[in-house]
Coordinates of C-alpha atoms and ligand atoms in Angstrom, one line a residue:
Chain B
M16 CA 50.0 61.8 67.0
L17 CA 50.6 63.7 64.2
T18 CA 53.8 65.9 64.7
N19 CA 54.1 69.4 63.8
A20 CA 56.8 68.1 60.4
E21 CA 53.6 65.7 59.3
K22 CA 51.4 68.4 59.2
A23 CA 53.2 70.7 57.4
I24 CA 53.8 67.8 54.9
Y25 CA 50.1 66.8 54.6
E26 CA 48.1 70.0 55.2
W27 CA 46.8 69.8 51.3
Q28 CA 45.4 66.5 51.5
M29 CA 44.1 67.5 55.3
W30 CA 42.5 69.9 53.8
V31 CA 40.2 67.6 52.1
P32 CA 36.7 67.4 54.1
G33 CA 36.5 64.4 56.0
I34 CA 40.3 63.9 56.6
G35 CA 41.5 66.8 58.6
E36 CA 44.0 65.4 61.5
E37 CA 42.0 62.6 62.4
G38 CA 41.6 61.1 58.9
Q39 CA 45.8 61.7 58.4
Q40 CA 45.8 59.6 61.6
K41 CA 44.0 56.9 60.3
L42 CA 46.6 56.7 57.4
K43 CA 49.5 56.9 59.6
D44 CA 47.8 53.7 61.9
A45 CA 46.8 51.9 58.3
T46 CA 48.8 48.7 57.1
V47 CA 48.2 47.9 53.2
L48 CA 49.0 45.1 51.7
I49 CA 50.0 45.5 47.9
S50 CA 50.6 42.2 46.1
R51 CA 53.3 42.7 43.3
C52 CA 54.4 46.3 43.1
G53 CA 55.2 46.8 39.3
G54 CA 53.8 48.8 37.0
L55 CA 50.1 48.7 38.7
G56 CA 51.5 47.9 42.2
G57 CA 54.0 50.3 41.8
L58 CA 51.8 53.7 41.8
V59 CA 49.8 52.3 44.7
A60 CA 52.5 51.9 46.8
Y61 CA 54.1 55.2 45.7
E62 CA 51.0 57.1 46.1
L63 CA 50.4 55.8 49.5
A64 CA 53.7 56.3 50.9
A65 CA 53.0 59.9 49.8
A66 CA 49.7 60.3 51.4
G67 CA 51.5 59.0 54.6
V68 CA 50.3 55.5 55.0
G69 CA 51.9 54.0 58.2
K70 CA 53.4 50.7 56.9
L71 CA 53.3 49.2 53.6
V72 CA 53.9 45.4 53.1
I73 CA 55.0 45.0 49.9
A74 CA 55.0 41.4 47.9
H75 CA 57.1 40.9 44.9
A76 CA 59.9 38.7 44.1
G77 CA 62.5 38.6 41.6
N78 CA 64.8 40.8 39.9
V79 CA 64.6 44.2 37.4
K80 CA 64.3 43.4 34.0
P81 CA 64.7 46.2 31.1
S82 CA 61.2 45.2 30.2
D83 CA 59.8 46.6 33.3
L84 CA 60.9 50.1 33.2
H85 CA 58.7 51.6 30.8
R86 CA 55.6 50.6 33.3
Q87 CA 57.3 49.9 36.9
L88 CA 58.3 53.2 37.9
L89 CA 59.9 52.2 41.2
M90 CA 62.6 50.1 39.1
T91 CA 65.5 52.2 37.8
A92 CA 67.7 51.4 35.3
D93 CA 70.8 51.4 37.4
W94 CA 69.0 48.3 39.0
V95 CA 68.8 45.9 36.4
G96 CA 69.5 42.4 37.2
K97 CA 69.3 43.2 41.1
P98 CA 66.1 42.7 43.2
R99 CA 63.1 44.3 42.6
I100 CA 61.9 44.7 46.5
D101 CA 65.4 46.6 47.2
S102 CA 64.5 49.3 44.4
I103 CA 60.9 49.6 45.6
A104 CA 62.0 50.1 49.0
R105 CA 64.8 52.3 48.5
R106 CA 62.4 54.6 46.0
L107 CA 59.5 54.4 49.1
S108 CA 62.1 55.5 51.4
D109 CA 63.4 58.4 49.1
L110 CA 60.2 59.5 48.7
N111 CA 58.9 59.6 52.3
P112 CA 61.1 58.1 55.1
R113 CA 58.5 58.2 57.4
V114 CA 56.5 55.4 55.8
E115 CA 57.6 51.9 56.9
V116 CA 58.3 49.6 54.0
V117 CA 58.2 45.7 54.6
G118 CA 59.7 44.1 51.7
I119 CA 58.7 40.3 51.1
P120 CA 60.8 39.2 48.2
E121 CA 58.2 36.6 46.9
N122 CA 55.0 36.5 45.6
I123 CA 52.0 35.6 47.3
S124 CA 51.8 31.6 47.5
E125 CA 50.1 29.3 49.6
D126 CA 52.8 29.4 51.8
N127 CA 52.6 33.2 52.9
V128 CA 49.3 34.3 52.2
S129 CA 47.4 33.8 55.6
K130 CA 50.5 36.0 57.4
L131 CA 50.8 38.4 55.1
V132 CA 46.7 39.3 54.6
G133 CA 46.8 38.7 58.3
R134 CA 49.2 41.9 58.6
A135 CA 46.9 44.1 56.6
D136 CA 44.1 46.9 57.3
V137 CA 43.4 46.6 53.4
V138 CA 44.6 44.3 50.6
V139 CA 45.6 45.9 47.1
D140 CA 45.6 43.3 44.5
C141 CA 48.1 43.8 41.3
A142 CA 49.5 40.3 40.5
P143 CA 49.8 39.3 36.7
L144 CA 48.5 36.1 37.5
F145 CA 45.1 35.0 38.1
E146 CA 46.2 32.1 40.4
E147 CA 47.7 34.4 42.4
R148 CA 44.9 36.9 42.6
L149 CA 42.4 34.2 43.5
L150 CA 44.0 33.2 46.6
L151 CA 44.7 36.4 47.5
N152 CA 40.6 36.9 47.3
R153 CA 40.3 33.5 49.0
E154 CA 42.2 34.4 52.1
S155 CA 40.9 38.1 52.1
V156 CA 37.4 36.5 52.4
R157 CA 38.3 34.6 54.9
Q158 CA 40.0 36.9 57.1
S159 CA 37.3 40.0 56.5
K160 CA 39.4 42.1 55.0
P161 CA 38.6 44.4 52.1
M162 CA 40.5 44.0 48.7
V163 CA 41.1 46.5 46.0
E164 CA 41.0 44.6 42.6
C165 CA 43.0 46.7 39.5
A166 CA 43.6 45.3 36.2
M167 CA 44.7 46.4 32.6
Y168 CA 45.2 45.5 29.3
E169 CA 46.2 47.5 26.5
L170 CA 44.8 50.9 26.8
Q171 CA 42.1 49.6 29.2
F172 CA 41.5 48.9 32.8
H173 CA 39.3 47.9 35.5
I174 CA 38.9 48.7 39.2
T175 CA 36.7 47.5 41.7
T176 CA 36.3 47.1 45.7
F177 CA 35.8 44.0 47.4
L178 CA 34.0 44.3 51.1
P179 CA 33.6 40.6 52.5
S180 CA 30.3 40.1 53.6
K181 CA 29.2 43.2 51.9
S182 CA 29.9 42.4 48.0
P183 CA 30.9 39.8 45.3
C184 CA 34.2 38.6 45.6
L185 CA 36.9 37.9 43.2
A186 CA 35.8 34.6 42.3
C187 CA 32.1 35.6 41.7
L188 CA 34.0 38.0 39.0
H189 CA 36.4 35.1 37.7
P190 CA 35.5 31.9 39.0
E191 CA 38.7 30.3 37.7
A192 CA 41.9 31.3 35.6
P193 CA 41.7 31.4 32.3
S194 CA 43.4 29.6 30.0
H195 CA 44.0 32.4 27.5
W196 CA 45.8 35.1 29.7
K197 CA 49.2 35.4 28.9
R198 CA 51.9 36.4 31.5
K199 CA 53.1 39.0 28.8
F200 CA 50.6 41.3 27.3
P201 CA 50.3 44.9 25.5
V202 CA 49.7 47.8 27.8
F203 CA 51.5 51.5 28.6
G204 CA 52.8 52.3 32.0
A205 CA 50.5 55.6 31.6
V206 CA 47.6 52.9 32.1
S207 CA 49.4 51.1 34.7
G208 CA 49.8 54.1 36.5
T209 CA 46.3 55.5 35.9
V210 CA 44.7 52.8 37.5
G211 CA 47.3 52.7 40.3
C212 CA 46.4 56.0 41.2
M213 CA 42.9 55.2 41.3
G214 CA 43.6 52.0 43.6
A215 CA 45.5 54.0 45.9
M216 CA 42.7 56.8 46.1
E217 CA 40.0 53.9 46.8
T218 CA 42.7 52.7 49.5
I219 CA 42.7 56.1 50.6
K220 CA 39.1 56.1 51.1
L221 CA 38.9 52.8 53.0
I222 CA 41.2 53.7 55.2
T223 CA 39.7 57.1 56.0
G224 CA 36.4 56.4 55.5
I225 CA 35.6 59.1 52.8
G226 CA 33.5 59.3 49.4
E227 CA 31.8 56.1 47.8
P228 CA 34.1 52.9 47.5
L229 CA 33.7 50.7 44.3
T230 CA 32.0 48.2 46.3
G231 CA 30.3 45.9 44.6
S232 CA 30.8 47.9 41.2
L233 CA 33.4 47.8 38.2
L234 CA 34.3 50.8 36.9
S235 CA 36.1 50.1 33.5
M236 CA 37.7 52.5 31.1
D237 CA 39.2 52.5 27.7
L238 CA 42.2 55.2 27.3
R239 CA 41.9 55.0 23.4
D240 CA 38.8 56.8 23.5
F241 CA 37.9 57.6 26.9
Q242 CA 35.0 55.2 27.1
V243 CA 33.7 54.5 30.6
M244 CA 31.8 52.1 32.1
K245 CA 30.3 51.3 35.7
T246 CA 28.1 48.0 36.0
K247 CA 27.3 46.2 38.6
I248 CA 28.9 42.7 39.7
A249 CA 26.7 39.9 40.2
R250 CA 27.5 37.6 43.1
R251 CA 27.6 33.8 42.2
K252 CA 25.1 31.8 44.5
D253 CA 27.6 28.9 43.8
C254 CA 31.2 31.0 44.4
T255 CA 33.2 28.4 46.0
V256 CA 34.7 31.5 48.2
C257 CA 32.2 33.5 49.6
A258 CA 28.6 31.8 49.1
D259 CA 28.8 31.1 52.7
A260 CA 29.8 34.5 53.7
D261 CA 27.1 36.3 55.9
F262 CA 25.3 38.6 53.2
G263 CA 23.1 40.3 56.0
A264 CA 24.1 44.0 55.1
E265 CA 23.7 43.4 51.4
Chain F
M14 CA 16.5 40.6 15.3
K15 CA 20.0 42.8 16.0
V16 CA 22.1 42.6 18.7
R17 CA 25.1 45.1 19.8
F18 CA 28.2 43.8 21.4
Q19 CA 30.7 46.1 23.3
L20 CA 33.5 44.5 23.4
W21 CA 36.3 44.6 26.0
G22 CA 39.5 43.2 27.2
Q23 CA 41.5 41.0 24.6
L24 CA 38.1 40.3 22.8
R25 CA 38.3 43.6 21.0
K26 CA 41.7 42.8 19.8
A27 CA 40.6 39.4 18.7
A28 CA 37.4 40.8 16.7
G29 CA 39.5 43.6 15.3
I30 CA 36.4 45.6 16.0
P31 CA 34.8 47.4 19.2
A32 CA 31.2 46.9 18.9
P33 CA 29.6 43.9 16.4
E34 CA 26.1 43.0 15.7
V35 CA 24.8 39.6 15.3
E36 CA 21.2 38.6 13.2
L37 CA 19.5 36.5 15.9
S38 CA 15.9 34.7 15.9
F39 CA 13.5 36.2 18.4
G40 CA 13.4 34.5 21.8
S41 CA 17.3 34.1 21.7
V42 CA 18.8 34.7 24.9
A43 CA 23.1 35.7 26.0
A44 CA 24.5 32.4 25.2
D45 CA 22.5 32.3 21.8
A46 CA 24.0 35.5 20.8
I47 CA 27.6 35.3 22.3
K48 CA 27.6 31.7 20.2
V49 CA 26.5 33.5 17.0
L50 CA 29.3 36.6 17.7
A51 CA 32.0 33.3 18.0
D52 CA 31.0 32.1 14.7
D53 CA 30.9 35.3 13.3
F54 CA 34.1 36.1 14.2
P55 CA 36.3 32.7 14.5
D56 CA 39.3 34.8 16.6
L57 CA 36.9 35.0 19.5
Q58 CA 35.8 31.2 19.5
S59 CA 38.3 29.9 21.8
I60 CA 38.2 32.7 24.2
L61 CA 34.4 32.6 24.2
L62 CA 33.4 29.1 24.0
D63 CA 34.9 25.7 25.3
D64 CA 35.7 22.6 23.6
G65 CA 32.2 21.6 23.7
G66 CA 30.8 24.9 22.3
E67 CA 29.6 26.5 25.4
V68 CA 30.2 29.9 26.7
R69 CA 33.2 29.7 29.1
P70 CA 31.8 30.9 32.8
I71 CA 35.0 33.1 32.8
I72 CA 33.7 35.4 30.6
L73 CA 32.0 38.3 31.8
V74 CA 28.4 39.3 30.2
F75 CA 26.8 43.0 31.2
R76 CA 23.2 43.6 29.9
D77 CA 22.3 47.2 30.9
G78 CA 24.9 47.8 33.4
Q79 CA 24.2 44.6 35.2
Q80 CA 26.2 41.4 35.0
L81 CA 24.5 38.2 33.8
E82 CA 25.3 34.6 34.2
P83 CA 26.5 33.5 31.3
H84 CA 23.4 31.2 31.1
D85 CA 20.9 33.9 32.2
S86 CA 17.4 32.8 30.4
E87 CA 15.9 36.4 30.0
P88 CA 15.0 36.7 26.0
L89 CA 16.7 39.5 24.4
S90 CA 15.0 42.0 22.5
E91 CA 15.5 43.8 19.0
G92 CA 18.5 46.6 19.8
S93 CA 19.3 44.8 22.9
E94 CA 23.4 45.8 24.0
L95 CA 25.4 43.4 25.3
T96 CA 29.0 44.0 26.7
L97 CA 31.3 41.3 26.9
M98 CA 34.5 41.2 28.9
S99 CA 37.2 38.9 29.2
P100 CA 39.1 39.0 32.3
I101 CA 42.6 41.0 32.6
A102 CA 45.2 40.8 35.1
G103 CA 47.8 43.3 36.0
G104 CA 51.8 43.2 36.2
Ligands
ZN315 ZN1 32.3 35.2 45.8

């Protein structure tokens, strides 16, 4: 049940057709796993906390560095050298103390992926390394959890949603980790923020059932000239992750 | 015949232009076009092609809004447009 205080906080979004008290309750009852909470994941987490998602499980290792601050909006200048996850939990709790934040001071790995994905209704992939992304994808497909995929480079970004047994998976899009990808790359915080907010909205849609998620479609955008492209992702018949999945609903 | 590319991700930066064109013989397929593009723009070579000169499976190729297998056998035609994307991530 929503309290009167919650109704007062969320009333503007409850006016959105298809949401109402029922949709808000779905958000309150939901758990979302966010893999890395930097430039992308930080905005996903911030918007989901603001929208009243009940529980956020956030996996992010390491301490805050000066070079995080231009895009990782949940990190603050006074927290440089201290654990990122503490800054994330503090900032989310300041915004919305009703949201339960489960901060995991680790990145996604073989050791923790099964347990973390198992706790979530929706998974959001915001990691910088393809090894982590592909691992999260494999486990999300195995446990039949929807995964929202956000990525960025320079002034460009793309976003898609993978629904196990209904869409291709990340390994269909990227069958292996690209050798040329560098951990550090050019980007603005406004780019990660844009796609992070879109990833949050996509997650809200999946939880509440409103709208049409980007299932099987890749939305790409270049903020340099506002070029937009929406393309269909093909399922690889030899995909090592989802080839055996039941695509009867496709 | 002329085929036009739209480049995304690191490919655009490496080529220096967003939409290069290549000249191809009739009957060429997407992989042929990508190899000619790599010849025309040496900075694209190591991203697009493996050590054996074949198109890397990680390169995303789209034609008319649909993703193609890098070795799609459908011949291209005059004015065809291919979109190429290199994988990007987050952070
Ligand atoms: Zn797959």
